[in-house]
Amino acid sequence: MAKTARQAYFIGANTARGFVNYADEIFSGIRKMYLIKGGPGTGKSTLMRQIAEAAERQGLTVECYHCSSDSTSLDGIVVRELSVGITDATAPHVMEARYPGAREELIDLGAFWDQRLLAERYERIKTLVDEKAGLFASVYKYLGVGLVLRNERERMLAACTDGEKLDKAAARLIRQLGGGQGFCLLPRQVGALGMNGRATLGTYEEMAERRFQILDARGLRGQLLDRILHHAERAGLTAMISRDPMLGTEALYFPEKGVAITETGDADHADKILNTERFVLREKLNEQRRRLRFLTKLEGELMTRVEDLFGEIKTRHFALEGLYADAMDFGKLNAMTEELIGRIGL
């Protein structure tokens, strides 16, 4: 596995099943956790970024977990060499102390804001928070409809696919990689749908010693990756997985082998091309072409509406951040951050 000073992932995902939070899996086994509580715009992301930079200056590898709705913002970091994790423990990825003091320590950024000023802004804050929640509810409803359409499209595609040939190709690929020390599936999200549209992090490609790229014009990526994952489990390989907004497999990384399998990146620099076109039964595809085109069009229109909703969410989100940031004493927060960096041992 290639070493990088920083590994970027998303802490969760906005999906057809609502917000999916991977924090429990990400922080499992971490000895010391710092749980940050505070409103939007109060400096949670900046605090974590400063700690991450301090760790990197010490030559440590940092896992940075970005917000699925705002890819420019951090929701968590992990320094595994120190067994330390820091996370935004507010909604939608709420985390409470299970072993307070012994493992978890609370960082309350409310200690640095002007309570009186925020109280005066209650009605405006309430309106923005409630409107934002309503818009997210609409996003998830639209994605839920999109999942119904996706399932119907994939059902049709399955009938147009040589499943045996696809499965043999997946099995052959895993045989070429060789066995592992025992199967383990690690959610490490590198794609997200949020206020900045569809965001993709290149972490799998950056870590990989070998990169296999999927070329997929028909929508067979999920089928292929799921069969690869099935054979990886039988071979005892550890796999990192990233899922798309419909919870379909979108990318895999095998850390024991240093191999990434993705649909993104430059095909000219891939070590291997996996073209799903060779699994298509063309005669059957021609029979379903009109229906498949119709479903694809509906999915596209739904996703356009979802992007519009995220635009409305973005407006309210940054308005909230401004209200809270204006009430913060960032000088005191910065002093606390420096003290915390010292306590962590950085």
Short mmCIF file of C-alpha atoms in Angstrom, two decimals:
data_model
loop_
_atom_site.label_atom_id
_atom_site.label_comp_id
_atom_site.label_asym_id
_atom_site.label_seq_id
_atom_site.Cartn_x
_atom_site.Cartn_y
_atom_site.Cartn_z
CA MET A 1 0.00 0.00 0.00
CA ALA A 2 1.44 3.35 -1.03
CA LYS A 3 2.02 5.76 1.86
CA THR A 4 0.57 9.24 1.67
CA ALA A 5 0.75 12.01 4.26
CA ARG A 6 -2.98 12.64 3.95
CA GLN A 7 -5.85 10.36 3.00
CA ALA A 8 -9.13 12.07 2.16
CA TYR A 9 -12.55 10.44 2.47
CA PHE A 10 -16.13 11.45 3.27
CA ILE A 11 -17.50 10.65 6.72
CA GLY A 12 -20.89 9.68 5.28
CA ALA A 13 -23.15 10.07 2.28
CA ASN A 14 -26.46 11.57 1.21
CA THR A 15 -28.32 8.61 -0.26
CA ALA A 16 -31.70 7.23 -1.29
CA ARG A 17 -31.93 5.83 2.26
CA GLY A 18 -31.23 9.21 3.85
CA PHE A 19 -27.93 10.24 5.42
CA VAL A 20 -25.63 7.25 5.89
CA ASN A 21 -23.07 7.77 8.66
CA TYR A 22 -19.86 5.74 8.65
CA ALA A 23 -18.38 7.32 11.79
CA ASP A 24 -18.77 4.23 13.99
CA GLU A 25 -16.77 2.10 11.55
CA ILE A 26 -14.20 4.83 10.94
CA PHE A 27 -13.44 5.45 14.63
CA SER A 28 -13.71 1.83 15.76
CA GLY A 29 -10.61 0.85 17.72
CA ILE A 30 -9.41 4.43 18.25
CA ARG A 31 -8.20 4.82 21.85
CA LYS A 32 -8.78 8.57 22.32
CA MET A 33 -11.69 10.51 20.84
CA TYR A 34 -12.37 14.25 20.93
CA LEU A 35 -16.03 15.07 20.27
CA ILE A 36 -16.66 18.62 19.02
CA LYS A 37 -20.01 20.25 19.72
CA GLY A 38 -21.00 23.59 18.22
CA GLY A 39 -23.12 25.28 15.58
CA PRO A 40 -22.34 25.89 11.89
CA GLY A 41 -19.57 28.38 11.29
CA THR A 42 -18.13 28.05 14.81
CA GLY A 43 -14.74 26.74 13.67
CA LYS A 44 -15.09 22.95 13.98
CA SER A 45 -13.57 22.27 10.56
CA THR A 46 -10.78 24.82 11.06
CA LEU A 47 -9.88 23.30 14.43
CA MET A 48 -9.53 19.84 12.87
CA ARG A 49 -7.58 21.21 9.93
CA GLN A 50 -5.04 22.81 12.28
CA ILE A 51 -4.61 19.55 14.20
CA ALA A 52 -4.21 17.63 10.93
CA GLU A 53 -1.51 20.06 9.77
CA ALA A 54 0.31 19.73 13.10
CA ALA A 55 0.28 15.93 12.77
CA GLU A 56 1.57 16.11 9.19
CA ARG A 57 4.44 18.34 10.31
CA GLN A 58 5.41 15.47 12.62
CA GLY A 59 5.51 13.12 9.63
CA LEU A 60 2.31 11.31 10.62
CA THR A 61 -0.32 10.04 8.20
CA VAL A 62 -3.68 11.74 8.67
CA GLU A 63 -7.04 10.48 7.50
CA CYS A 64 -9.25 13.50 6.78
CA TYR A 65 -13.00 12.89 6.61
CA HIS A 66 -14.87 15.55 4.68
CA CYS A 67 -18.47 16.61 5.03
CA SER A 68 -20.65 14.81 2.47
CA SER A 69 -22.76 17.94 1.95
CA ASP A 70 -19.83 20.40 1.82
CA SER A 71 -16.72 18.76 0.39
CA THR A 72 -14.57 21.75 1.43
CA SER A 73 -15.33 21.19 5.13
CA LEU A 74 -13.88 18.59 7.50
CA ASP A 75 -16.09 16.44 9.73
CA GLY A 76 -13.38 14.29 11.28
CA ILE A 77 -9.72 13.29 11.33
CA VAL A 78 -7.85 10.18 12.46
CA VAL A 79 -4.16 9.84 13.34
CA ARG A 80 -3.82 6.07 13.67
CA GLU A 81 -0.17 6.17 14.79
CA LEU A 82 -1.38 7.99 17.92
CA SER A 83 -4.78 6.22 18.02
CA VAL A 84 -6.44 9.64 18.14
CA GLY A 85 -9.66 10.75 16.45
CA ILE A 86 -11.42 14.12 16.37
CA THR A 87 -14.92 14.53 14.96
CA ASP A 88 -17.78 16.95 14.55
CA ALA A 89 -20.24 15.15 16.83
CA THR A 90 -23.30 17.22 15.88
CA ALA A 91 -26.17 16.23 13.55
CA PRO A 92 -26.36 14.48 11.17
CA HIS A 93 -23.38 12.44 12.43
CA VAL A 94 -24.16 12.72 16.13
CA MET A 95 -21.73 10.94 18.42
CA GLU A 96 -22.06 10.82 22.18
CA ALA A 97 -19.52 9.76 24.77
CA ARG A 98 -19.82 6.08 25.66
CA TYR A 99 -16.81 6.09 27.97
CA PRO A 100 -16.64 9.78 28.97
CA GLY A 101 -13.25 10.83 30.25
CA ALA A 102 -11.78 7.36 29.77
CA ARG A 103 -11.98 7.48 25.95
CA GLU A 104 -14.05 10.46 24.84
CA GLU A 105 -13.46 14.10 25.67
CA LEU A 106 -16.00 16.80 24.86
CA ILE A 107 -14.91 20.02 23.12
CA ASP A 108 -17.74 22.56 23.51
CA LEU A 109 -17.33 25.48 21.12
CA GLY A 110 -20.37 27.06 22.73
CA ALA A 111 -17.94 28.31 25.37
CA PHE A 112 -16.62 30.81 22.81
CA TRP A 113 -19.84 32.31 21.46
CA ASP A 114 -22.00 35.23 22.54
CA GLN A 115 -25.10 33.53 23.89
CA ARG A 116 -27.03 36.80 24.12
CA LEU A 117 -26.41 37.65 20.46
CA LEU A 118 -27.51 34.20 19.28
CA ALA A 119 -30.64 34.39 21.43
CA GLU A 120 -31.53 37.67 19.73
CA ARG A 121 -31.23 35.90 16.38
CA TYR A 122 -33.37 32.93 17.40
CA GLU A 123 -36.20 33.46 14.92
CA ARG A 124 -33.84 33.82 11.96
CA ILE A 125 -31.77 30.81 13.04
CA LYS A 126 -34.89 28.70 13.60
CA THR A 127 -36.27 29.59 10.16
CA LEU A 128 -33.02 28.70 8.40
CA VAL A 129 -32.54 25.43 10.33
CA ASP A 130 -36.13 24.32 9.70
CA GLU A 131 -36.03 25.24 6.01
CA LYS A 132 -32.74 23.43 5.58
CA ALA A 133 -34.15 20.29 7.24
CA GLY A 134 -37.20 20.41 4.96
CA LEU A 135 -35.02 20.70 1.87
CA PHE A 136 -32.90 17.72 2.94
CA ALA A 137 -36.11 15.71 3.44
CA SER A 138 -37.06 16.55 -0.16
CA VAL A 139 -33.60 15.52 -1.40
CA TYR A 140 -33.98 12.11 0.20
CA LYS A 141 -37.49 11.66 -1.24
CA TYR A 142 -36.23 12.42 -4.75
CA LEU A 143 -33.28 10.07 -4.30
CA GLY A 144 -35.69 7.41 -3.06
CA VAL A 145 -37.67 7.70 -6.30
CA GLY A 146 -34.36 7.58 -8.17
CA LEU A 147 -33.56 4.28 -6.45
CA VAL A 148 -36.82 2.77 -7.70
CA LEU A 149 -35.90 3.83 -11.24
CA ARG A 150 -32.33 2.57 -10.81
CA ASN A 151 -33.54 -0.83 -9.60
CA GLU A 152 -35.88 -1.16 -12.58
CA ARG A 153 -33.12 -0.16 -15.01
CA GLU A 154 -30.67 -2.63 -13.45
CA ARG A 155 -33.30 -5.39 -13.60
CA MET A 156 -33.59 -4.80 -17.33
CA LEU A 157 -29.82 -4.61 -17.75
CA ALA A 158 -29.35 -7.92 -15.96
CA ALA A 159 -31.44 -9.58 -18.66
CA CYS A 160 -29.14 -8.01 -21.27
CA THR A 161 -25.92 -9.15 -19.60
CA ASP A 162 -23.88 -12.32 -19.85
CA GLY A 163 -23.74 -12.85 -16.09
CA GLU A 164 -21.60 -15.99 -16.32
CA LYS A 165 -18.95 -14.23 -18.41
CA LEU A 166 -18.98 -11.24 -16.04
CA ASP A 167 -18.60 -13.47 -12.99
CA LYS A 168 -15.69 -15.40 -14.56
CA ALA A 169 -13.91 -12.12 -15.35
CA ALA A 170 -14.34 -10.97 -11.74
CA ALA A 171 -13.07 -14.32 -10.40
CA ARG A 172 -10.06 -14.22 -12.72
CA LEU A 173 -9.15 -10.72 -11.59
CA ILE A 174 -9.17 -11.73 -7.92
CA ARG A 175 -7.12 -14.88 -8.65
CA GLN A 176 -4.51 -12.63 -10.23
CA LEU A 177 -4.40 -10.49 -7.08
CA GLY A 178 -3.99 -13.52 -4.79
CA GLY A 179 -5.34 -14.25 -1.34
CA GLY A 180 -5.36 -12.11 1.78
CA GLN A 181 -5.23 -12.42 5.56
CA GLY A 182 -9.00 -12.47 6.06
CA PHE A 183 -11.93 -10.60 4.58
CA CYS A 184 -12.80 -7.21 6.04
CA LEU A 185 -14.99 -4.56 4.42
CA LEU A 186 -14.04 -0.98 5.30
CA PRO A 187 -16.40 1.87 4.28
CA ARG A 188 -14.11 4.59 2.94
CA GLN A 189 -16.30 6.92 0.94
CA VAL A 190 -14.57 8.77 -1.92
CA GLY A 191 -17.73 10.05 -3.63
CA ALA A 192 -20.44 12.36 -2.30
CA LEU A 193 -23.47 14.30 -3.47
CA GLY A 194 -23.92 17.66 -1.79
CA MET A 195 -23.88 21.43 -2.04
CA ASN A 196 -20.95 21.36 -4.46
CA GLY A 197 -22.62 18.84 -6.75
CA ARG A 198 -21.15 15.37 -7.25
CA ALA A 199 -17.71 15.41 -5.62
CA THR A 200 -15.08 12.69 -6.05
CA LEU A 201 -11.85 12.36 -4.08
CA GLY A 202 -8.87 10.72 -5.79
CA THR A 203 -7.62 8.93 -2.66
CA TYR A 204 -7.90 5.38 -3.99
CA GLU A 205 -5.92 6.30 -7.09
CA GLU A 206 -3.31 8.19 -5.05
CA MET A 207 -2.73 5.24 -2.71
CA ALA A 208 -2.71 2.63 -5.45
CA GLU A 209 0.35 0.93 -6.83
CA ARG A 210 -1.85 -0.41 -9.61
CA ARG A 211 -5.07 1.16 -10.89
CA PHE A 212 -7.77 -0.69 -12.79
CA GLN A 213 -10.23 1.59 -14.55
CA ILE A 214 -13.78 0.62 -15.48
CA LEU A 215 -15.16 1.84 -18.80
CA ASP A 216 -18.93 1.58 -18.51
CA ALA A 217 -21.30 2.95 -21.13
CA ARG A 218 -24.27 0.77 -20.13
CA GLY A 219 -24.51 0.97 -16.34
CA LEU A 220 -22.92 -2.40 -15.50
CA ARG A 221 -20.31 -1.01 -13.13
CA GLY A 222 -22.22 -2.03 -10.00
CA GLN A 223 -22.73 -5.60 -11.21
CA LEU A 224 -19.04 -6.00 -12.00
CA LEU A 225 -17.80 -4.49 -8.75
CA ASP A 226 -20.22 -6.56 -6.67
CA ARG A 227 -18.96 -9.77 -8.28
CA ILE A 228 -15.36 -8.68 -7.73
CA LEU A 229 -16.20 -8.02 -4.08
CA HIS A 230 -17.87 -11.43 -3.78
CA HIS A 231 -14.73 -13.19 -4.98
CA ALA A 232 -12.54 -10.94 -2.83
CA GLU A 233 -14.48 -12.11 0.23
CA ARG A 234 -13.88 -15.75 -0.73
CA ALA A 235 -10.17 -14.98 -1.18
CA GLY A 236 -9.93 -13.33 2.25
CA LEU A 237 -8.99 -9.88 0.97
CA THR A 238 -9.53 -6.66 2.90
CA ALA A 239 -11.49 -4.19 0.78
CA MET A 240 -12.28 -0.51 1.05
CA ILE A 241 -15.62 0.36 -0.52
CA SER A 242 -17.26 3.55 -1.73
CA ARG A 243 -20.95 3.64 -2.67
CA ASP A 244 -22.92 5.99 -4.90
CA PRO A 245 -26.08 7.90 -3.81
CA MET A 246 -28.20 4.86 -4.68
CA LEU A 247 -25.94 2.75 -2.42
CA GLY A 248 -24.49 0.89 -5.38
CA THR A 249 -20.78 0.02 -5.30
CA GLU A 250 -18.85 2.73 -7.16
CA ALA A 251 -15.20 2.00 -6.29
CA LEU A 252 -13.00 -0.55 -4.48
CA TYR A 253 -9.50 -0.46 -3.05
CA PHE A 254 -7.55 -3.49 -1.86
CA PRO A 255 -4.91 -2.20 0.59
CA GLU A 256 -3.07 -5.52 0.88
CA LYS A 257 -2.46 -5.48 -2.86
CA GLY A 258 -2.29 -1.74 -3.50
CA VAL A 259 -4.97 -2.06 -6.19
CA ALA A 260 -7.73 0.46 -6.89
CA ILE A 261 -10.73 -0.29 -9.12
CA THR A 262 -12.57 2.91 -10.08
CA GLU A 263 -14.44 4.54 -12.92
CA THR A 264 -12.63 7.86 -12.50
CA GLY A 265 -9.16 8.97 -13.51
CA ASP A 266 -7.16 9.06 -16.73
CA ALA A 267 -7.69 5.86 -18.73
CA ASP A 268 -4.38 6.41 -20.55
CA HIS A 269 -2.52 5.95 -17.26
CA ALA A 270 -4.50 2.98 -15.95
CA ASP A 271 -2.68 -0.31 -15.47
CA LYS A 272 -5.69 -2.26 -16.70
CA ILE A 273 -8.95 -1.37 -18.45
CA LEU A 274 -12.13 -3.22 -17.50
CA ASN A 275 -14.58 -2.55 -20.32
CA THR A 276 -18.09 -3.71 -19.43
CA GLU A 277 -19.16 -3.63 -23.10
CA ARG A 278 -17.89 -7.21 -23.56
CA PHE A 279 -20.55 -8.51 -21.15
CA VAL A 280 -23.47 -7.02 -23.10
CA LEU A 281 -25.87 -9.28 -25.00
CA ARG A 282 -26.51 -6.91 -27.88
CA GLU A 283 -29.63 -8.53 -29.31
CA LYS A 284 -31.38 -8.41 -25.94
CA LEU A 285 -30.09 -4.89 -25.32
CA ASN A 286 -31.65 -3.70 -28.57
CA GLU A 287 -35.00 -5.06 -27.39
CA GLN A 288 -34.81 -2.96 -24.20
CA ARG A 289 -33.04 0.09 -25.58
CA ARG A 290 -36.08 2.38 -25.67
CA ARG A 291 -37.16 1.51 -22.11
CA LEU A 292 -33.63 1.89 -20.79
CA ARG A 293 -33.26 5.27 -22.46
CA PHE A 294 -36.54 6.41 -20.88
CA LEU A 295 -35.46 5.34 -17.38
CA THR A 296 -32.05 6.98 -17.80
CA LYS A 297 -33.75 10.23 -18.83
CA LEU A 298 -36.02 10.16 -15.76
CA GLU A 299 -33.04 9.52 -13.47
CA GLY A 300 -31.21 12.45 -15.01
CA GLU A 301 -34.17 14.79 -14.49
CA LEU A 302 -34.48 13.70 -10.87
CA MET A 303 -30.79 14.34 -10.23
CA THR A 304 -31.10 17.79 -11.78
CA ARG A 305 -33.86 18.57 -9.28
CA VAL A 306 -31.71 17.21 -6.43
CA GLU A 307 -28.88 19.52 -7.47
CA ASP A 308 -31.31 22.47 -7.46
CA LEU A 309 -32.41 21.54 -3.93
CA PHE A 310 -28.80 21.42 -2.79
CA GLY A 311 -28.38 24.91 -4.20
CA GLU A 312 -31.19 26.09 -1.93
CA ILE A 313 -29.63 24.23 1.01
CA LYS A 314 -26.30 25.92 0.32
CA THR A 315 -27.85 29.40 0.53
CA ARG A 316 -29.36 28.66 3.95
CA HIS A 317 -26.29 26.83 5.21
CA PHE A 318 -23.94 29.73 4.61
CA ALA A 319 -26.45 32.18 6.02
CA LEU A 320 -26.45 30.11 9.23
CA GLU A 321 -22.66 29.98 9.27
CA GLY A 322 -22.54 33.76 9.04
CA LEU A 323 -24.91 34.22 11.99
CA TYR A 324 -22.88 31.91 14.21
CA ALA A 325 -19.45 33.06 13.07
CA ASP A 326 -20.37 36.64 13.89
CA ALA A 327 -21.06 35.57 17.48
CA MET A 328 -17.76 33.67 17.99
CA ASP A 329 -14.60 34.73 19.83
CA PHE A 330 -12.11 33.07 17.49
CA GLY A 331 -9.14 34.39 19.44
CA LYS A 332 -10.10 32.27 22.44
CA LEU A 333 -10.87 29.32 20.17
CA ASN A 334 -7.43 29.54 18.57
CA ALA A 335 -5.78 29.59 22.00
CA MET A 336 -7.73 26.48 23.01
CA THR A 337 -6.74 24.77 19.73
CA GLU A 338 -3.04 25.37 20.42
CA GLU A 339 -3.44 23.96 23.92
CA LEU A 340 -5.24 20.90 22.53
CA ILE A 341 -2.53 20.29 19.93
CA GLY A 342 -0.01 20.22 22.77
CA ARG A 343 -2.10 17.79 24.84
CA ILE A 344 -2.40 15.43 21.88
CA GLY A 345 1.38 15.41 21.68
CA LEU A 346 1.87 17.32 18.46
#
